[in-house]
């Protein structure tokens, strides 16, 4: 079976990357995690990738004078490796419109909220502050507008009495680890 050659872009811990690696190890999974790129040399996700035998590449944004130059360096590596699909997984850089357009319909992201609610950061605290009954996570196609773009999968969970941003984040993370592999499978299988 030909599997969709997928890159994962990270900046940190990479627990979502791990969920994608684990899912892709199953026979019949329609995507292969072929490359991990981090903009941070010390991201723990790089260690996870190395343990799984996956090629890694550090492209430190501080080494590039502009966002466009950094994004072109990433695109060059992605193209050279024959990457067909990109998953953003805790990648903490805003991508240029040029990069997003170059990878249009081949670029997906996971965001820890029920989009369109709570784009940007601190989503768990914001859901608590608003007194919401539910919170969750969304996998969506990336478009130039931040945390927008058509939804691929979204799942909600109940906010419980006594929840803090930390307890809520932990439950949302567990949910993310289920829906991101499912969304990747769905996109890769339909590609
Ligand atoms: C996740 O909550 C993801 O939704 C957000 O950044 C976090 C990354 O966590 N975009 P991890 O590095 O995958 O553990």
JSON list of N, CA, C and O and ligand atoms in Angstrom, two decimals, residues 8-19 45 48 88-92 109-113 120-121 123-124 136-138 147 169 172-173 176-177 180, ligand 1:
[
{"chain": "A", "resi": 8, "resn": "UNK", "atom": "N", "xyz": [5.60, 16.18, 10.25]},
{"chain": "A", "resi": 8, "resn": "UNK", "atom": "CA", "xyz": [4.99, 16.80, 11.42]},
{"chain": "A", "resi": 8, "resn": "UNK", "atom": "C", "xyz": [5.91, 17.94, 11.87]},
{"chain": "A", "resi": 8, "resn": "UNK", "atom": "O", "xyz": [7.12, 17.75, 12.02]},
{"chain": "A", "resi": 9, "resn": "UNK", "atom": "N", "xyz": [5.32, 19.13, 12.04]},
{"chain": "A", "resi": 9, "resn": "UNK", "atom": "CA", "xyz": [6.07, 20.31, 12.49]},
{"chain": "A", "resi": 9, "resn": "UNK", "atom": "C", "xyz": [5.77, 20.55, 13.96]},
{"chain": "A", "resi": 9, "resn": "UNK", "atom": "O", "xyz": [4.59, 20.63, 14.35]},
{"chain": "A", "resi": 10, "resn": "UNK", "atom": "N", "xyz": [6.82, 20.65, 14.76]},
{"chain": "A", "resi": 10, "resn": "UNK", "atom": "CA", "xyz": [6.67, 20.79, 16.21]},
{"chain": "A", "resi": 10, "resn": "UNK", "atom": "C", "xyz": [7.54, 21.92, 16.73]},
{"chain": "A", "resi": 10, "resn": "UNK", "atom": "O", "xyz": [8.46, 22.38, 16.05]},
{"chain": "A", "resi": 11, "resn": "UNK", "atom": "N", "xyz": [7.25, 22.30, 18.01]},
{"chain": "A", "resi": 11, "resn": "UNK", "atom": "CA", "xyz": [8.14, 23.24, 18.71]},
{"chain": "A", "resi": 11, "resn": "UNK", "atom": "C", "xyz": [8.49, 22.74, 20.10]},
{"chain": "A", "resi": 11, "resn": "UNK", "atom": "O", "xyz": [9.30, 23.37, 20.78]},
{"chain": "A", "resi": 12, "resn": "UNK", "atom": "N", "xyz": [7.84, 21.67, 20.56]},
{"chain": "A", "resi": 12, "resn": "UNK", "atom": "CA", "xyz": [8.01, 21.32, 21.97]},
{"chain": "A", "resi": 12, "resn": "UNK", "atom": "C", "xyz": [7.88, 19.84, 22.28]},
{"chain": "A", "resi": 12, "resn": "UNK", "atom": "O", "xyz": [8.49, 18.99, 21.62]},
{"chain": "A", "resi": 13, "resn": "UNK", "atom": "N", "xyz": [7.04, 19.56, 23.25]},
{"chain": "A", "resi": 13, "resn": "UNK", "atom": "CA", "xyz": [6.93, 18.21, 23.83]},
{"chain": "A", "resi": 13, "resn": "UNK", "atom": "C", "xyz": [6.60, 17.12, 22.81]},
{"chain": "A", "resi": 13, "resn": "UNK", "atom": "O", "xyz": [7.16, 16.04, 22.83]},
{"chain": "A", "resi": 14, "resn": "UNK", "atom": "N", "xyz": [5.67, 17.44, 21.92]},
{"chain": "A", "resi": 14, "resn": "UNK", "atom": "CA", "xyz": [5.36, 16.49, 20.86]},
{"chain": "A", "resi": 14, "resn": "UNK", "atom": "C", "xyz": [4.52, 15.30, 21.28]},
{"chain": "A", "resi": 14, "resn": "UNK", "atom": "O", "xyz": [4.63, 14.22, 20.71]},
{"chain": "A", "resi": 15, "resn": "UNK", "atom": "N", "xyz": [3.62, 15.50, 22.25]},
{"chain": "A", "resi": 15, "resn": "UNK", "atom": "CA", "xyz": [2.76, 14.37, 22.62]},
{"chain": "A", "resi": 15, "resn": "UNK", "atom": "C", "xyz": [1.78, 14.04, 21.49]},
{"chain": "A", "resi": 15, "resn": "UNK", "atom": "O", "xyz": [1.43, 12.88, 21.28]},
{"chain": "A", "resi": 16, "resn": "UNK", "atom": "N", "xyz": [1.36, 15.06, 20.75]},
{"chain": "A", "resi": 16, "resn": "UNK", "atom": "CA", "xyz": [0.52, 14.77, 19.58]},
{"chain": "A", "resi": 16, "resn": "UNK", "atom": "C", "xyz": [1.32, 14.07, 18.49]},
{"chain": "A", "resi": 16, "resn": "UNK", "atom": "O", "xyz": [0.81, 13.17, 17.82]},
{"chain": "A", "resi": 17, "resn": "UNK", "atom": "N", "xyz": [2.57, 14.48, 18.32]},
{"chain": "A", "resi": 17, "resn": "UNK", "atom": "CA", "xyz": [3.45, 13.77, 17.38]},
{"chain": "A", "resi": 17, "resn": "UNK", "atom": "C", "xyz": [3.52, 12.29, 17.77]},
{"chain": "A", "resi": 17, "resn": "UNK", "atom": "O", "xyz": [3.41, 11.41, 16.90]},
{"chain": "A", "resi": 18, "resn": "UNK", "atom": "N", "xyz": [3.69, 12.02, 19.07]},
{"chain": "A", "resi": 18, "resn": "UNK", "atom": "CA", "xyz": [3.78, 10.63, 19.52]},
{"chain": "A", "resi": 18, "resn": "UNK", "atom": "C", "xyz": [2.50, 9.86, 19.16]},
{"chain": "A", "resi": 18, "resn": "UNK", "atom": "O", "xyz": [2.57, 8.71, 18.71]},
{"chain": "A", "resi": 19, "resn": "UNK", "atom": "N", "xyz": [1.36, 10.51, 19.35]},
{"chain": "A", "resi": 19, "resn": "UNK", "atom": "CA", "xyz": [0.09, 9.84, 19.02]},
{"chain": "A", "resi": 19, "resn": "UNK", "atom": "C", "xyz": [0.03, 9.53, 17.52]},
{"chain": "A", "resi": 19, "resn": "UNK", "atom": "O", "xyz": [-0.45, 8.45, 17.12]},
{"chain": "A", "resi": 45, "resn": "UNK", "atom": "N", "xyz": [10.06, 16.50, 21.26]},
{"chain": "A", "resi": 45, "resn": "UNK", "atom": "CA", "xyz": [9.50, 15.75, 20.13]},
{"chain": "A", "resi": 45, "resn": "UNK", "atom": "C", "xyz": [10.58, 15.20, 19.19]},
{"chain": "A", "resi": 45, "resn": "UNK", "atom": "O", "xyz": [10.37, 14.17, 18.55]},
{"chain": "A", "resi": 48, "resn": "UNK", "atom": "N", "xyz": [11.53, 11.91, 20.53]},
{"chain": "A", "resi": 48, "resn": "UNK", "atom": "CA", "xyz": [10.48, 10.92, 20.21]},
{"chain": "A", "resi": 48, "resn": "UNK", "atom": "C", "xyz": [10.65, 10.41, 18.78]},
{"chain": "A", "resi": 48, "resn": "UNK", "atom": "O", "xyz": [10.54, 9.21, 18.52]},
{"chain": "A", "resi": 88, "resn": "UNK", "atom": "N", "xyz": [0.67, 20.20, 11.59]},
{"chain": "A", "resi": 88, "resn": "UNK", "atom": "CA", "xyz": [1.21, 21.08, 12.63]},
{"chain": "A", "resi": 88, "resn": "UNK", "atom": "C", "xyz": [0.80, 20.49, 13.97]},
{"chain": "A", "resi": 88, "resn": "UNK", "atom": "O", "xyz": [-0.38, 20.19, 14.18]},
{"chain": "A", "resi": 89, "resn": "UNK", "atom": "N", "xyz": [1.76, 20.30, 14.86]},
{"chain": "A", "resi": 89, "resn": "UNK", "atom": "CA", "xyz": [1.44, 19.68, 16.16]},
{"chain": "A", "resi": 89, "resn": "UNK", "atom": "C", "xyz": [2.20, 20.43, 17.25]},
{"chain": "A", "resi": 89, "resn": "UNK", "atom": "O", "xyz": [3.31, 20.07, 17.61]},
{"chain": "A", "resi": 90, "resn": "UNK", "atom": "N", "xyz": [1.58, 21.53, 17.72]},
{"chain": "A", "resi": 90, "resn": "UNK", "atom": "CA", "xyz": [2.26, 22.36, 18.70]},
{"chain": "A", "resi": 90, "resn": "UNK", "atom": "C", "xyz": [3.41, 23.12, 18.08]},
{"chain": "A", "resi": 90, "resn": "UNK", "atom": "O", "xyz": [4.42, 23.36, 18.72]},
{"chain": "A", "resi": 91, "resn": "UNK", "atom": "N", "xyz": [3.24, 23.53, 16.83]},
{"chain": "A", "resi": 91, "resn": "UNK", "atom": "CA", "xyz": [4.25, 24.33, 16.12]},
{"chain": "A", "resi": 91, "resn": "UNK", "atom": "C", "xyz": [3.92, 25.79, 16.40]},
{"chain": "A", "resi": 91, "resn": "UNK", "atom": "O", "xyz": [2.87, 26.28, 15.98]},
{"chain": "A", "resi": 92, "resn": "UNK", "atom": "N", "xyz": [4.80, 26.47, 17.15]},
{"chain": "A", "resi": 92, "resn": "UNK", "atom": "CA", "xyz": [4.45, 27.76, 17.72]},
{"chain": "A", "resi": 92, "resn": "UNK", "atom": "C", "xyz": [4.95, 28.96, 16.90]},
{"chain": "A", "resi": 92, "resn": "UNK", "atom": "O", "xyz": [5.32, 29.99, 17.45]},
{"chain": "A", "resi": 109, "resn": "UNK", "atom": "N", "xyz": [-3.87, 21.29, 11.07]},
{"chain": "A", "resi": 109, "resn": "UNK", "atom": "CA", "xyz": [-3.46, 21.74, 12.40]},
{"chain": "A", "resi": 109, "resn": "UNK", "atom": "C", "xyz": [-4.42, 21.20, 13.45]},
{"chain": "A", "resi": 109, "resn": "UNK", "atom": "O", "xyz": [-5.59, 20.94, 13.14]},
{"chain": "A", "resi": 110, "resn": "UNK", "atom": "N", "xyz": [-3.91, 21.03, 14.67]},
{"chain": "A", "resi": 110, "resn": "UNK", "atom": "CA", "xyz": [-4.81, 20.73, 15.79]},
{"chain": "A", "resi": 110, "resn": "UNK", "atom": "C", "xyz": [-4.79, 21.91, 16.74]},
{"chain": "A", "resi": 110, "resn": "UNK", "atom": "O", "xyz": [-3.73, 22.48, 17.03]},
{"chain": "A", "resi": 111, "resn": "UNK", "atom": "N", "xyz": [-5.99, 22.27, 17.20]},
{"chain": "A", "resi": 111, "resn": "UNK", "atom": "CA", "xyz": [-6.12, 23.43, 18.09]},
{"chain": "A", "resi": 111, "resn": "UNK", "atom": "C", "xyz": [-6.96, 23.04, 19.29]},
{"chain": "A", "resi": 111, "resn": "UNK", "atom": "O", "xyz": [-8.02, 22.41, 19.14]},
{"chain": "A", "resi": 112, "resn": "UNK", "atom": "N", "xyz": [-6.50, 23.43, 20.50]},
{"chain": "A", "resi": 112, "resn": "UNK", "atom": "CA", "xyz": [-7.20, 22.99, 21.71]},
{"chain": "A", "resi": 112, "resn": "UNK", "atom": "C", "xyz": [-8.41, 23.84, 22.09]},
{"chain": "A", "resi": 112, "resn": "UNK", "atom": "O", "xyz": [-8.44, 24.46, 23.15]},
{"chain": "A", "resi": 113, "resn": "UNK", "atom": "N", "xyz": [-9.40, 23.88, 21.20]},
{"chain": "A", "resi": 113, "resn": "UNK", "atom": "CA", "xyz": [-10.68, 24.52, 21.53]},
{"chain": "A", "resi": 113, "resn": "UNK", "atom": "C", "xyz": [-11.71, 24.04, 20.53]},
{"chain": "A", "resi": 113, "resn": "UNK", "atom": "O", "xyz": [-11.37, 23.41, 19.52]},
{"chain": "A", "resi": 120, "resn": "UNK", "atom": "N", "xyz": [-6.13, 31.24, 18.97]},
{"chain": "A", "resi": 120, "resn": "UNK", "atom": "CA", "xyz": [-4.97, 31.77, 19.71]},
{"chain": "A", "resi": 120, "resn": "UNK", "atom": "C", "xyz": [-4.65, 30.98, 20.95]},
{"chain": "A", "resi": 120, "resn": "UNK", "atom": "O", "xyz": [-4.93, 29.77, 21.02]},
{"chain": "A", "resi": 121, "resn": "UNK", "atom": "N", "xyz": [-4.07, 31.65, 21.95]},
{"chain": "A", "resi": 121, "resn": "UNK", "atom": "CA", "xyz": [-3.49, 30.97, 23.12]},
{"chain": "A", "resi": 121, "resn": "UNK", "atom": "C", "xyz": [-4.44, 30.95, 24.32]},
{"chain": "A", "resi": 121, "resn": "UNK", "atom": "O", "xyz": [-5.51, 31.56, 24.28]},
{"chain": "A", "resi": 123, "resn": "UNK", "atom": "N", "xyz": [-6.44, 28.82, 25.68]},
{"chain": "A", "resi": 123, "resn": "UNK", "atom": "CA", "xyz": [-7.82, 28.44, 25.37]},
{"chain": "A", "resi": 123, "resn": "UNK", "atom": "C", "xyz": [-8.54, 27.84, 26.57]},
{"chain": "A", "resi": 123, "resn": "UNK", "atom": "O", "xyz": [-9.74, 28.05, 26.75]},
{"chain": "A", "resi": 124, "resn": "UNK", "atom": "N", "xyz": [-7.80, 27.08, 27.41]},
{"chain": "A", "resi": 124, "resn": "UNK", "atom": "CA", "xyz": [-8.46, 26.38, 28.53]},
{"chain": "A", "resi": 124, "resn": "UNK", "atom": "C", "xyz": [-8.96, 27.40, 29.56]},
{"chain": "A", "resi": 124, "resn": "UNK", "atom": "O", "xyz": [-10.10, 27.33, 30.01]},
{"chain": "A", "resi": 136, "resn": "UNK", "atom": "N", "xyz": [-12.98, 21.47, 24.15]},
{"chain": "A", "resi": 136, "resn": "UNK", "atom": "CA", "xyz": [-12.62, 20.35, 23.28]},
{"chain": "A", "resi": 136, "resn": "UNK", "atom": "C", "xyz": [-11.45, 20.69, 22.39]},
{"chain": "A", "resi": 136, "resn": "UNK", "atom": "O", "xyz": [-10.63, 21.56, 22.72]},
{"chain": "A", "resi": 137, "resn": "UNK", "atom": "N", "xyz": [-11.37, 20.01, 21.27]},
{"chain": "A", "resi": 137, "resn": "UNK", "atom": "CA", "xyz": [-10.27, 20.21, 20.33]},
{"chain": "A", "resi": 137, "resn": "UNK", "atom": "C", "xyz": [-10.78, 20.04, 18.91]},
{"chain": "A", "resi": 137, "resn": "UNK", "atom": "O", "xyz": [-11.80, 19.38, 18.66]},
{"chain": "A", "resi": 138, "resn": "UNK", "atom": "N", "xyz": [-10.02, 20.65, 17.98]},
{"chain": "A", "resi": 138, "resn": "UNK", "atom": "CA", "xyz": [-10.43, 20.68, 16.58]},
{"chain": "A", "resi": 138, "resn": "UNK", "atom": "C", "xyz": [-9.22, 20.42, 15.68]},
{"chain": "A", "resi": 138, "resn": "UNK", "atom": "O", "xyz": [-8.16, 21.01, 15.90]},
{"chain": "A", "resi": 147, "resn": "UNK", "atom": "N", "xyz": [-5.92, 29.90, 12.91]},
{"chain": "A", "resi": 147, "resn": "UNK", "atom": "CA", "xyz": [-6.88, 29.01, 13.57]},
{"chain": "A", "resi": 147, "resn": "UNK", "atom": "C", "xyz": [-8.28, 29.08, 12.93]},
{"chain": "A", "resi": 147, "resn": "UNK", "atom": "O", "xyz": [-9.31, 29.00, 13.62]},
{"chain": "A", "resi": 169, "resn": "UNK", "atom": "N", "xyz": [-6.77, 21.03, 30.54]},
{"chain": "A", "resi": 169, "resn": "UNK", "atom": "CA", "xyz": [-5.75, 20.83, 29.49]},
{"chain": "A", "resi": 169, "resn": "UNK", "atom": "C", "xyz": [-5.37, 19.35, 29.40]},
{"chain": "A", "resi": 169, "resn": "UNK", "atom": "O", "xyz": [-5.21, 18.82, 28.29]},
{"chain": "A", "resi": 172, "resn": "UNK", "atom": "N", "xyz": [-8.16, 17.55, 27.61]},
{"chain": "A", "resi": 172, "resn": "UNK", "atom": "CA", "xyz": [-8.19, 17.94, 26.19]},
{"chain": "A", "resi": 172, "resn": "UNK", "atom": "C", "xyz": [-7.03, 17.28, 25.44]},
{"chain": "A", "resi": 172, "resn": "UNK", "atom": "O", "xyz": [-7.18, 16.80, 24.31]},
{"chain": "A", "resi": 173, "resn": "UNK", "atom": "N", "xyz": [-5.88, 17.22, 26.10]},
{"chain": "A", "resi": 173, "resn": "UNK", "atom": "CA", "xyz": [-4.73, 16.59, 25.46]},
{"chain": "A", "resi": 173, "resn": "UNK", "atom": "C", "xyz": [-5.04, 15.13, 25.12]},
{"chain": "A", "resi": 173, "resn": "UNK", "atom": "O", "xyz": [-4.73, 14.65, 24.02]},
{"chain": "A", "resi": 176, "resn": "UNK", "atom": "N", "xyz": [-7.13, 15.07, 22.18]},
{"chain": "A", "resi": 176, "resn": "UNK", "atom": "CA", "xyz": [-6.34, 15.41, 20.98]},
{"chain": "A", "resi": 176, "resn": "UNK", "atom": "C", "xyz": [-5.62, 14.18, 20.45]},
{"chain": "A", "resi": 176, "resn": "UNK", "atom": "O", "xyz": [-5.54, 13.97, 19.23]},
{"chain": "A", "resi": 177, "resn": "UNK", "atom": "N", "xyz": [-5.11, 13.38, 21.38]},
{"chain": "A", "resi": 177, "resn": "UNK", "atom": "CA", "xyz": [-4.32, 12.21, 20.96]},
{"chain": "A", "resi": 177, "resn": "UNK", "atom": "C", "xyz": [-5.18, 11.16, 20.26]},
{"chain": "A", "resi": 177, "resn": "UNK", "atom": "O", "xyz": [-4.65, 10.30, 19.55]},
{"chain": "A", "resi": 180, "resn": "UNK", "atom": "N", "xyz": [-6.44, 13.46, 16.52]},
{"chain": "A", "resi": 180, "resn": "UNK", "atom": "CA", "xyz": [-5.47, 13.85, 15.48]},
{"chain": "A", "resi": 180, "resn": "UNK", "atom": "C", "xyz": [-5.14, 12.66, 14.57]},
{"chain": "A", "resi": 180, "resn": "UNK", "atom": "O", "xyz": [-5.20, 12.79, 13.34]},
{"chain": "B", "resi": 1, "resn": "LIG", "atom": "C1", "xyz": [-1.58, 20.95, 21.81]},
{"chain": "B", "resi": 1, "resn": "LIG", "atom": "O1", "xyz": [-2.50, 21.33, 22.81]},
{"chain": "B", "resi": 1, "resn": "LIG", "atom": "C2", "xyz": [-2.03, 21.43, 20.47]},
{"chain": "B", "resi": 1, "resn": "LIG", "atom": "O2", "xyz": [-3.41, 21.43, 20.31]},
{"chain": "B", "resi": 1, "resn": "LIG", "atom": "C3", "xyz": [-1.52, 22.83, 20.44]},
{"chain": "B", "resi": 1, "resn": "LIG", "atom": "O3", "xyz": [-0.27, 22.76, 21.08]},
{"chain": "B", "resi": 1, "resn": "LIG", "atom": "C4", "xyz": [-0.25, 21.68, 21.99]},
{"chain": "B", "resi": 1, "resn": "LIG", "atom": "C5", "xyz": [0.93, 20.80, 21.65]},
{"chain": "B", "resi": 1, "resn": "LIG", "atom": "O4", "xyz": [1.16, 19.79, 22.59]},
{"chain": "B", "resi": 1, "resn": "LIG", "atom": "N1", "xyz": [-1.51, 23.35, 19.10]},
{"chain": "B", "resi": 1, "resn": "LIG", "atom": "P1", "xyz": [2.19, 18.63, 22.28]},
{"chain": "B", "resi": 1, "resn": "LIG", "atom": "O5", "xyz": [3.53, 19.28, 21.95]},
{"chain": "B", "resi": 1, "resn": "LIG", "atom": "O6", "xyz": [1.67, 17.83, 21.13]},
{"chain": "B", "resi": 1, "resn": "LIG", "atom": "O7", "xyz": [2.28, 17.82, 23.54]}
]
